Coordinates of C-alpha atoms in Angstrom, one line a residue:
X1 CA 124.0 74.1 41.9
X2 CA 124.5 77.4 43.6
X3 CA 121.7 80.2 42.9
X4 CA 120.3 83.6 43.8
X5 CA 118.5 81.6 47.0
X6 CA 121.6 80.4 48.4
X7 CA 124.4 83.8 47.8
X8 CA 121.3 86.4 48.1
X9 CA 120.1 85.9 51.1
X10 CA 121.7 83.1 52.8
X11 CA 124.7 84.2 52.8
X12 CA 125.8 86.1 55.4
X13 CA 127.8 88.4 53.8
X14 CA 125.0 89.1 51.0
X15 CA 122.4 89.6 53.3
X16 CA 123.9 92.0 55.2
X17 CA 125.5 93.5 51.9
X18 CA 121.7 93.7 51.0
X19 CA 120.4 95.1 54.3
X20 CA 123.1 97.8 53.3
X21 CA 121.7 98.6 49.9
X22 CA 118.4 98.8 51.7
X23 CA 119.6 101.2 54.1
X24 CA 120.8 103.8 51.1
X25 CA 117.6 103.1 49.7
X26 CA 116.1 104.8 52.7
X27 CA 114.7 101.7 54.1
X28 CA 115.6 100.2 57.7
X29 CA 115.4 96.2 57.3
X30 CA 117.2 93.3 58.7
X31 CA 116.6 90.1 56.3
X32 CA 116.2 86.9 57.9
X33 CA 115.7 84.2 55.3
X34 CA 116.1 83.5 51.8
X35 CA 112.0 82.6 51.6
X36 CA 110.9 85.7 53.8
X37 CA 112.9 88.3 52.2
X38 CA 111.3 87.4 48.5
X39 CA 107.9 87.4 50.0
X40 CA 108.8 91.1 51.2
X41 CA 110.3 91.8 47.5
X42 CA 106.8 90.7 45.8
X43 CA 104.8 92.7 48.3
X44 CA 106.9 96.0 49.1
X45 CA 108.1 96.6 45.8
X46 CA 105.3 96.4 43.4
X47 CA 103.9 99.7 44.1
X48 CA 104.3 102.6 41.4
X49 CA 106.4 105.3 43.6
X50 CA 110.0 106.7 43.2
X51 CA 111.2 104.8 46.0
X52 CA 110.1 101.4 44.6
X53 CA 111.3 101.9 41.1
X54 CA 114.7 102.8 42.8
X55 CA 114.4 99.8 45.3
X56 CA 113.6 97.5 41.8
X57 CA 116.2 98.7 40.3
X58 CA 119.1 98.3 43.2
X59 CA 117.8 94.6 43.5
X60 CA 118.8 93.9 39.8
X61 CA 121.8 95.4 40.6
X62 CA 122.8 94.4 43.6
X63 CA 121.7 90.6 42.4
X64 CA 124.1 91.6 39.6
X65 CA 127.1 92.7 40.9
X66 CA 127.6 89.8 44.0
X67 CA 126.9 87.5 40.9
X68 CA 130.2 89.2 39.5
X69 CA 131.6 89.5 42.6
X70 CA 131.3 85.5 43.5
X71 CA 132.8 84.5 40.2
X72 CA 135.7 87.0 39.8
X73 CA 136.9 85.5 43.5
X74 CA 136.4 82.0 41.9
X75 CA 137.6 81.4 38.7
X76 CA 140.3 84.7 38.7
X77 CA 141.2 85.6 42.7
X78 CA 139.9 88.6 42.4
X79 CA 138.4 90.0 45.6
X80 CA 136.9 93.5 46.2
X81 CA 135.3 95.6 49.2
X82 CA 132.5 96.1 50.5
X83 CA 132.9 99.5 50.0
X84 CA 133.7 99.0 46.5
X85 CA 130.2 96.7 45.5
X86 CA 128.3 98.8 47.2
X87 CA 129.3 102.0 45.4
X88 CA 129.4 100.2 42.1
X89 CA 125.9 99.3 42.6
X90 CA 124.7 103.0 43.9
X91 CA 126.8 104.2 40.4
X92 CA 125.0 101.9 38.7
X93 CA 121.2 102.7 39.9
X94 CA 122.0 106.5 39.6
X95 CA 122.5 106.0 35.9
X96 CA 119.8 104.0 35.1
X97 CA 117.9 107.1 36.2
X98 CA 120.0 109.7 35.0
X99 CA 118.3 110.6 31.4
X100 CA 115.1 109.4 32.1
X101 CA 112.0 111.8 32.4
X102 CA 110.9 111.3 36.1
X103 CA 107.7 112.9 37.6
X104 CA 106.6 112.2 41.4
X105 CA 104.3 113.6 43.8
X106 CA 105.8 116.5 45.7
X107 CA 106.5 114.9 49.2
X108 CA 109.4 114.4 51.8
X109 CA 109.4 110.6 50.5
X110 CA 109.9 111.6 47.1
X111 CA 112.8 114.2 47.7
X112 CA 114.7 112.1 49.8
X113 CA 114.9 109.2 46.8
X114 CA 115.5 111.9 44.3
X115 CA 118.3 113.4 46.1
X116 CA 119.3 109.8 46.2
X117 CA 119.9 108.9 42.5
X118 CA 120.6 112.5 42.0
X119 CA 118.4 113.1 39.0
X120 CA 116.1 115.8 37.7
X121 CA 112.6 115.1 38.7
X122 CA 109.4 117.1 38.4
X123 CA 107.4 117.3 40.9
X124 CA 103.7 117.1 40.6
X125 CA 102.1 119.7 43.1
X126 CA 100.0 118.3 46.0
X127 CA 96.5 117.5 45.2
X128 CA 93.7 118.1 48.0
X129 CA 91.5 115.5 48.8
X130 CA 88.7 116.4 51.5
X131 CA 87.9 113.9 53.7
X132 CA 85.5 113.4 56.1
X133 CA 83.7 110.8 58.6
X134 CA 81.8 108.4 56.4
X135 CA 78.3 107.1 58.0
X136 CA 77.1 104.1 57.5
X137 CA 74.2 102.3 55.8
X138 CA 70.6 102.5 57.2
X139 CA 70.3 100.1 60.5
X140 CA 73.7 100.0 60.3
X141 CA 76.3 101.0 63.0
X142 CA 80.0 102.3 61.9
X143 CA 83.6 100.9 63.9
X144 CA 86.3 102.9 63.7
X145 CA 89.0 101.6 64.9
X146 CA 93.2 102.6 65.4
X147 CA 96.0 101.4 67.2
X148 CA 99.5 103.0 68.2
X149 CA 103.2 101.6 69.0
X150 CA 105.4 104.0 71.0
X151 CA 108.4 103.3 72.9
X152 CA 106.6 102.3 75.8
X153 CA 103.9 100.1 75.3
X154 CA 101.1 99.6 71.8
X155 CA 97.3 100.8 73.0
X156 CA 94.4 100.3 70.6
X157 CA 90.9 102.0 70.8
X158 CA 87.9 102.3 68.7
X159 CA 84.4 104.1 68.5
X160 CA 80.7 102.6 67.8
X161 CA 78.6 105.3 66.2
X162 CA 75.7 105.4 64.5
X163 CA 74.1 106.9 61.3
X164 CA 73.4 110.6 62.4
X165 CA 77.2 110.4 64.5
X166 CA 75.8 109.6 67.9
X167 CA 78.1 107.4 70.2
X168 CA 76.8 104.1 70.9
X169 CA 80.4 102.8 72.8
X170 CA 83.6 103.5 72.8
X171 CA 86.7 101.4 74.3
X172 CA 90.7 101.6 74.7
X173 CA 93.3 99.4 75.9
X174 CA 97.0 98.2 76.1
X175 CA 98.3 95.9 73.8
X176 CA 101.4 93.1 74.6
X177 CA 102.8 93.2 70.7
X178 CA 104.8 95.2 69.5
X179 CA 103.9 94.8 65.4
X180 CA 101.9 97.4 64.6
X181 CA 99.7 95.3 62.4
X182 CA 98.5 93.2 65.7
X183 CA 97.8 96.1 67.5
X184 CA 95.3 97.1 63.8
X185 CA 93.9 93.6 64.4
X186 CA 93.2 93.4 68.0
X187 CA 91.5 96.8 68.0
X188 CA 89.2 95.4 65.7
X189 CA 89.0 92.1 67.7
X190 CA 87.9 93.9 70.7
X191 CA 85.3 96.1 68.7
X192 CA 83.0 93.1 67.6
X193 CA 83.4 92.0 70.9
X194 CA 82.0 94.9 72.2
X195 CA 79.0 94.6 69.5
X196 CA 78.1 91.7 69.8
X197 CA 77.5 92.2 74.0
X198 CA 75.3 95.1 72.5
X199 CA 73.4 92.3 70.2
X200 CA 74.8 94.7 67.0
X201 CA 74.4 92.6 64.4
X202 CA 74.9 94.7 61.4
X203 CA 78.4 96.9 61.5
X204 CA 80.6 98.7 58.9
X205 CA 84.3 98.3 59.9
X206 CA 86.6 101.4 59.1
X207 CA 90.7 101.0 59.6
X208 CA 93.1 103.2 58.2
X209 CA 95.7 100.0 57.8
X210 CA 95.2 98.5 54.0
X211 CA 97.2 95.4 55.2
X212 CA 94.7 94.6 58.0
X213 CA 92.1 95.2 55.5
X214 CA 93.6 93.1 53.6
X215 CA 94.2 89.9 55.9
X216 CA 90.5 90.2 57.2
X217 CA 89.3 89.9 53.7
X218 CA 91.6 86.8 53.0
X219 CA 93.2 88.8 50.3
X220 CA 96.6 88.4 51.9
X221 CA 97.7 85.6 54.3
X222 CA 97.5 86.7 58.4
X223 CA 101.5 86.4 60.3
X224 CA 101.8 83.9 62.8
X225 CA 101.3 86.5 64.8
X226 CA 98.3 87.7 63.8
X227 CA 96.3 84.4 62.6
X228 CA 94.5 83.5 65.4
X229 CA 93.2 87.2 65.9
X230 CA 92.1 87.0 62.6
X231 CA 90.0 83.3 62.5
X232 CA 88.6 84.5 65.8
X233 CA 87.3 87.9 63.5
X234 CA 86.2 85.9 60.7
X235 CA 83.9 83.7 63.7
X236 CA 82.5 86.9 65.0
X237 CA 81.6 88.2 61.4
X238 CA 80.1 84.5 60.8
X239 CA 77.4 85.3 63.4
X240 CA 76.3 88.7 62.1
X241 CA 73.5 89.6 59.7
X242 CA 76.1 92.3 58.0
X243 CA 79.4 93.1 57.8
X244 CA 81.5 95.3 55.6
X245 CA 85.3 96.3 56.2
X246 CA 87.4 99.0 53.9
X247 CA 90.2 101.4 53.9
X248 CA 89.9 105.3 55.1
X249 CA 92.4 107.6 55.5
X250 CA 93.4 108.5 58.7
X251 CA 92.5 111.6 58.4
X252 CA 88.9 110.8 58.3
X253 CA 89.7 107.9 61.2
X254 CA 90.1 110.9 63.6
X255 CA 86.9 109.2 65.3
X256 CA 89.4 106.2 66.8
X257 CA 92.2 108.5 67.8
X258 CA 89.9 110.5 70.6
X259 CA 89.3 107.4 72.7
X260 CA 92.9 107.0 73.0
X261 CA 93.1 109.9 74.9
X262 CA 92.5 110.1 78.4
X263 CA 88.6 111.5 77.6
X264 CA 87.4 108.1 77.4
X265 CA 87.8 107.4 80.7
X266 CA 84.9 108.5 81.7
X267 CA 82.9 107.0 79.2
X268 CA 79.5 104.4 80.8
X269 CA 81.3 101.4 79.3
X270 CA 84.3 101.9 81.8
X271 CA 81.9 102.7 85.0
X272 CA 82.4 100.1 88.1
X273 CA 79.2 98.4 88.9
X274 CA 78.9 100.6 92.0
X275 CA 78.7 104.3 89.4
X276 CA 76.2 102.7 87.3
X277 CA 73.7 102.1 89.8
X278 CA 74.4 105.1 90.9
X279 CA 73.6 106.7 87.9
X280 CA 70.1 104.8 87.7
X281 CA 68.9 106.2 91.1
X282 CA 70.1 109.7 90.3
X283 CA 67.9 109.2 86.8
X284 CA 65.3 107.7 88.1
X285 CA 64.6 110.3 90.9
X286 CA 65.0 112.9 88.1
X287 CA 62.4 111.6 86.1
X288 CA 60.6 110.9 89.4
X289 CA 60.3 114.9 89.1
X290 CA 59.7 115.6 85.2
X291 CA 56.3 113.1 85.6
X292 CA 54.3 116.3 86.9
X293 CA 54.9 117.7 83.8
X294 CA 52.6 117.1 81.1
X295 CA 54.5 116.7 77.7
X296 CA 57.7 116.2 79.0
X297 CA 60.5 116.2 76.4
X298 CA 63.1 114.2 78.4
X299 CA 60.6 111.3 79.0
X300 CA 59.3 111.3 75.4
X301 CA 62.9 111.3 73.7
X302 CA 63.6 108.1 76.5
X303 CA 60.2 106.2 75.5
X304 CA 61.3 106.6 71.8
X305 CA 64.5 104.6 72.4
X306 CA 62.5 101.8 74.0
X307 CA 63.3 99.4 70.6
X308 CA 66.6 100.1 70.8
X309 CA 67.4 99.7 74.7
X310 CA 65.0 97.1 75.5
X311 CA 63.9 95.4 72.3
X312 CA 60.2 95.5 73.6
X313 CA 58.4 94.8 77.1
X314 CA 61.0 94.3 79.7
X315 CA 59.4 91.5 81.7
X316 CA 59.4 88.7 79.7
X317 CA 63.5 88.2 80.4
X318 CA 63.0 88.4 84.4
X319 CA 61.9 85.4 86.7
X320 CA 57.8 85.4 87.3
X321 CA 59.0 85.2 91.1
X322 CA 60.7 89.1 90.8
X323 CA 57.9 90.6 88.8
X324 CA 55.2 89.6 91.1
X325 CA 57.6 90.8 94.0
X326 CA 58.0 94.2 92.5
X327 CA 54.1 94.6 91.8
X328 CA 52.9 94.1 95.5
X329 CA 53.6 98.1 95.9
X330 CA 52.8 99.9 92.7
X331 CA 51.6 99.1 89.5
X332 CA 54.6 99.0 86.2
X333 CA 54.4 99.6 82.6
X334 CA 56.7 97.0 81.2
X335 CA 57.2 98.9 78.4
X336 CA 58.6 101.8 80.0
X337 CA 62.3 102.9 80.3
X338 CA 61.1 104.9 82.9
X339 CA 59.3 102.2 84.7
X340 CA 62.1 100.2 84.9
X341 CA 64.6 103.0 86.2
X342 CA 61.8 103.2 88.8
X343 CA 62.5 99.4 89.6
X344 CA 65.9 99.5 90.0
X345 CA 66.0 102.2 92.1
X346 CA 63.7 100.7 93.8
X347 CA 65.1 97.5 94.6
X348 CA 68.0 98.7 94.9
X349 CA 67.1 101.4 97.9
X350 CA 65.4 98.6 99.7
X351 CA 67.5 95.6 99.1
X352 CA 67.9 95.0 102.7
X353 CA 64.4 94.2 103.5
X354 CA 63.8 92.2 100.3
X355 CA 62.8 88.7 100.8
X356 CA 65.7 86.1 100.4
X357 CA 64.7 84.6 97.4
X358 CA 64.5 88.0 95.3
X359 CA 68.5 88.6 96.7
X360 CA 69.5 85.7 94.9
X361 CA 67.6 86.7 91.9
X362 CA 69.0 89.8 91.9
X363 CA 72.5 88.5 93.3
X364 CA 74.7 90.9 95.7
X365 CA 75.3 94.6 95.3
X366 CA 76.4 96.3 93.5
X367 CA 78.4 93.5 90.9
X368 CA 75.7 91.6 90.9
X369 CA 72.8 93.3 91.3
X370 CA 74.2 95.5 88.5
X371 CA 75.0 92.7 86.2
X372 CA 71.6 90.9 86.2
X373 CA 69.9 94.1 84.4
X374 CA 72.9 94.7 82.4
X375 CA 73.3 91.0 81.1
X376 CA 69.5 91.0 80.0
X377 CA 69.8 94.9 78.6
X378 CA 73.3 95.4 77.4
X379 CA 72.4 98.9 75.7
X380 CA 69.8 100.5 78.8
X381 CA 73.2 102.4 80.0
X382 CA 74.2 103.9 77.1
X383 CA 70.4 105.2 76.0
X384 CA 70.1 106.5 79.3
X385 CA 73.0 108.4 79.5
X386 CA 72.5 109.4 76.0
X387 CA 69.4 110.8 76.9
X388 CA 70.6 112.6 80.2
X389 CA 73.6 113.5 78.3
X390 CA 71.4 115.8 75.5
X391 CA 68.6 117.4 78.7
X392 CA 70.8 117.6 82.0
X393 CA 74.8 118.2 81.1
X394 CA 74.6 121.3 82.7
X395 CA 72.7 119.9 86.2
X396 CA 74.1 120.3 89.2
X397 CA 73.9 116.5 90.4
X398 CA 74.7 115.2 86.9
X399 CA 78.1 117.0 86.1
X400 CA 80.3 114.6 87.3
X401 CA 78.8 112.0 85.0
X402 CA 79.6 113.9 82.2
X403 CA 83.2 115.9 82.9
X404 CA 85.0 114.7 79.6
X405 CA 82.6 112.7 77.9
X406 CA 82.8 111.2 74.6
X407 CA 79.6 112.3 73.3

């Protein structure tokens, strides 16, 4: 028995007939399958706009006339256009909406599909909405994230901040898909990664995709493109205290956009191995100078994020081997930021004459002398620079640390 399945969409003259009826419709689709195209009916259509109604409505029709069309050629020889369906159906749409009473939001969307049907419709003025970053709960930290298709290649990027706005990370990068969906995904992906080095464990997620949303909260089913991105999300959220995910508009997603510009660059998270340690001396001897000060606001604001950077005394994650080696010269306050600056300048300034055993603790510089601190205090870096950041932008031997930063 022949149905709708079979002449709709399997057909190759009805799907492209369709594709056409799409196209004056104001929507660019090529149909593949019978199955795939409902599944985009059910879930493109639904919504309460001018453009859907009118999109409803030509799929009656058009399901209508090739129905007439098919059974005219049958049982009476009759055979007609193209041309001529597809205007019977446009004729037919346009009065279906000629007497009715049709208000729509004034926008470009709306003016194009009433020009379309060419009926009267009045158009509801714009309504403002104000929108603005949203923070996120107490001991909480906020994702933004956003991704972007151009000609050339998809990039993603999000930002880490927390309650009072501060960067904690950012991060960007090039994406191999071109569906803009994947590209939503991954930069999400990539953003729990990065939390979850930092030992976050509580995160609010903010995307201005409702699909993604969507997928991520198993309200709709992932592509096959996407599916794997998204069970390897749901594992990440699995091992956190806290998660929550929702919509924003991309007007208050602005956060996302900056990284993917070039100002990210220069962001800590991006530094070689080699930068970073420079950046520890250059603090370190800094600080070195603010300790003849009594009162010092620098060094208090860096003590105060000792809970955050360290997560208490630092040498209880070292080998007993390296903290005896570093207290034969001077004695250290293992719960001090400043302290341990002071060691890896140190150590780092005299790795030459260090005893062969504390080199392979420590590993070769600078990859590996950077990345055993790093690996046992994923979020030293950022506190520091935060800190420098806020009391010496504007120092002469700090500047190009900061040219274009993030924060």
């Amino acid at each position: 028995m022949e149905t709708h399945w079979h002449f709709f969409f399997d057909c190759k003259f009805s799907n492209q007939f369709w594709q056409s009826v799409l196209e004056w419709c104001g929507i660019r689709r090529k149909p593949y399958s019978a199955a795939n195209e409902w599944k985009w009916v059910f879930k493109h259509l639904k919504g309460g706009g001018l453009r859907e109604a009118i999109c409803r409505t030509a799929l009656c029709a058009t399901v209508n006339e090739l129905w007439r069309k098919r059974n005219a050629r049958i049982f009476t020889g009759n055979y007609r256009s193209r041309n001529q369906v597809l205007w019977t159906i446009i004729n037919e749409v346009q009065i279906r909406f000629m007497d009715l009473q049709i208000s729509a939001h004034d926008n470009q969307r709306n003016r194009e599909a009433s020009t379309r049907i060419q009926a009267t419709v009045k158009f509801k003025p714009p309504t403002v909405k104000t929108c603005k970053w949203e923070p996120p709960d107490e001991d909480n930290i906020m994702l933004n994230t956003d991704g972007r298709l151009t000609k050339e290649r998809g990039s993603y990027a999000g930002i880490l901040r927390q309650r009072d706005g501060s960067v904690v990370m950012a991060y960007h990068g090039g994406s191999k898909t071109t569906y803009i969906g994947a590209i939503e995904i991954e930069a999400i992906q990539k953003g729990l990664e990065v939390a979850l080095e930092l030992k976050i464990k509580n995160i609010h997620v903010r995307t201005d995709s409702m699909e993604v949303v969507n997928c991520i909260l198993g309200i709709c089913t992932p592509t096959w493109r996407t599916k794997a991105m998204v069970n390897s999300i749901n594992v990440k959220i699995g091992t956190m205290e806290g998660f929550n995910i929702k919509h924003t508009f991309r007007e208050s997603n602005k956060a996302a956009d900056w990284p993917l510009t070039q100002q990210v660059v220069n962001h800590p998270f991006f530094w070689n191995s080699e930068t970073r340690l420079l950046f520890y001396r250059d603090a370190s001897d800094m600080l070195e100078l603010e300790d003849r000060e009594n009162d010092s606001d620098i060094l208090k604001a860096l003590e105060n994020v000792v809970p955050t950077a360290l997560g208490g005394n630092w040498d209880p994650t070292m080998e007993a081997t390296f903290i005896s080696n570093i207290g034969r010269c001077r004695r250290y306050k293992f719960d001090s930021m400043r302290d341990l600056l002071r060691a890896i300048r140190n150590k780092l300034n005299h790795y030459i004459e260090l005893p062969k055993e504390i080199q392979e603790i420590l590993r070769p510089v600078p990859d590996g002398f950077n990345g055993y601190f790093a690996g046992r205090f994923p979020r030293f870096l950022i506190e520091v620079y935060k800190i420098c950041y806020k009391f010496c932008k504007e120092e002469e031997w700090f500047i190009k640390y900061f040219n274009n930063s993030v924060l």
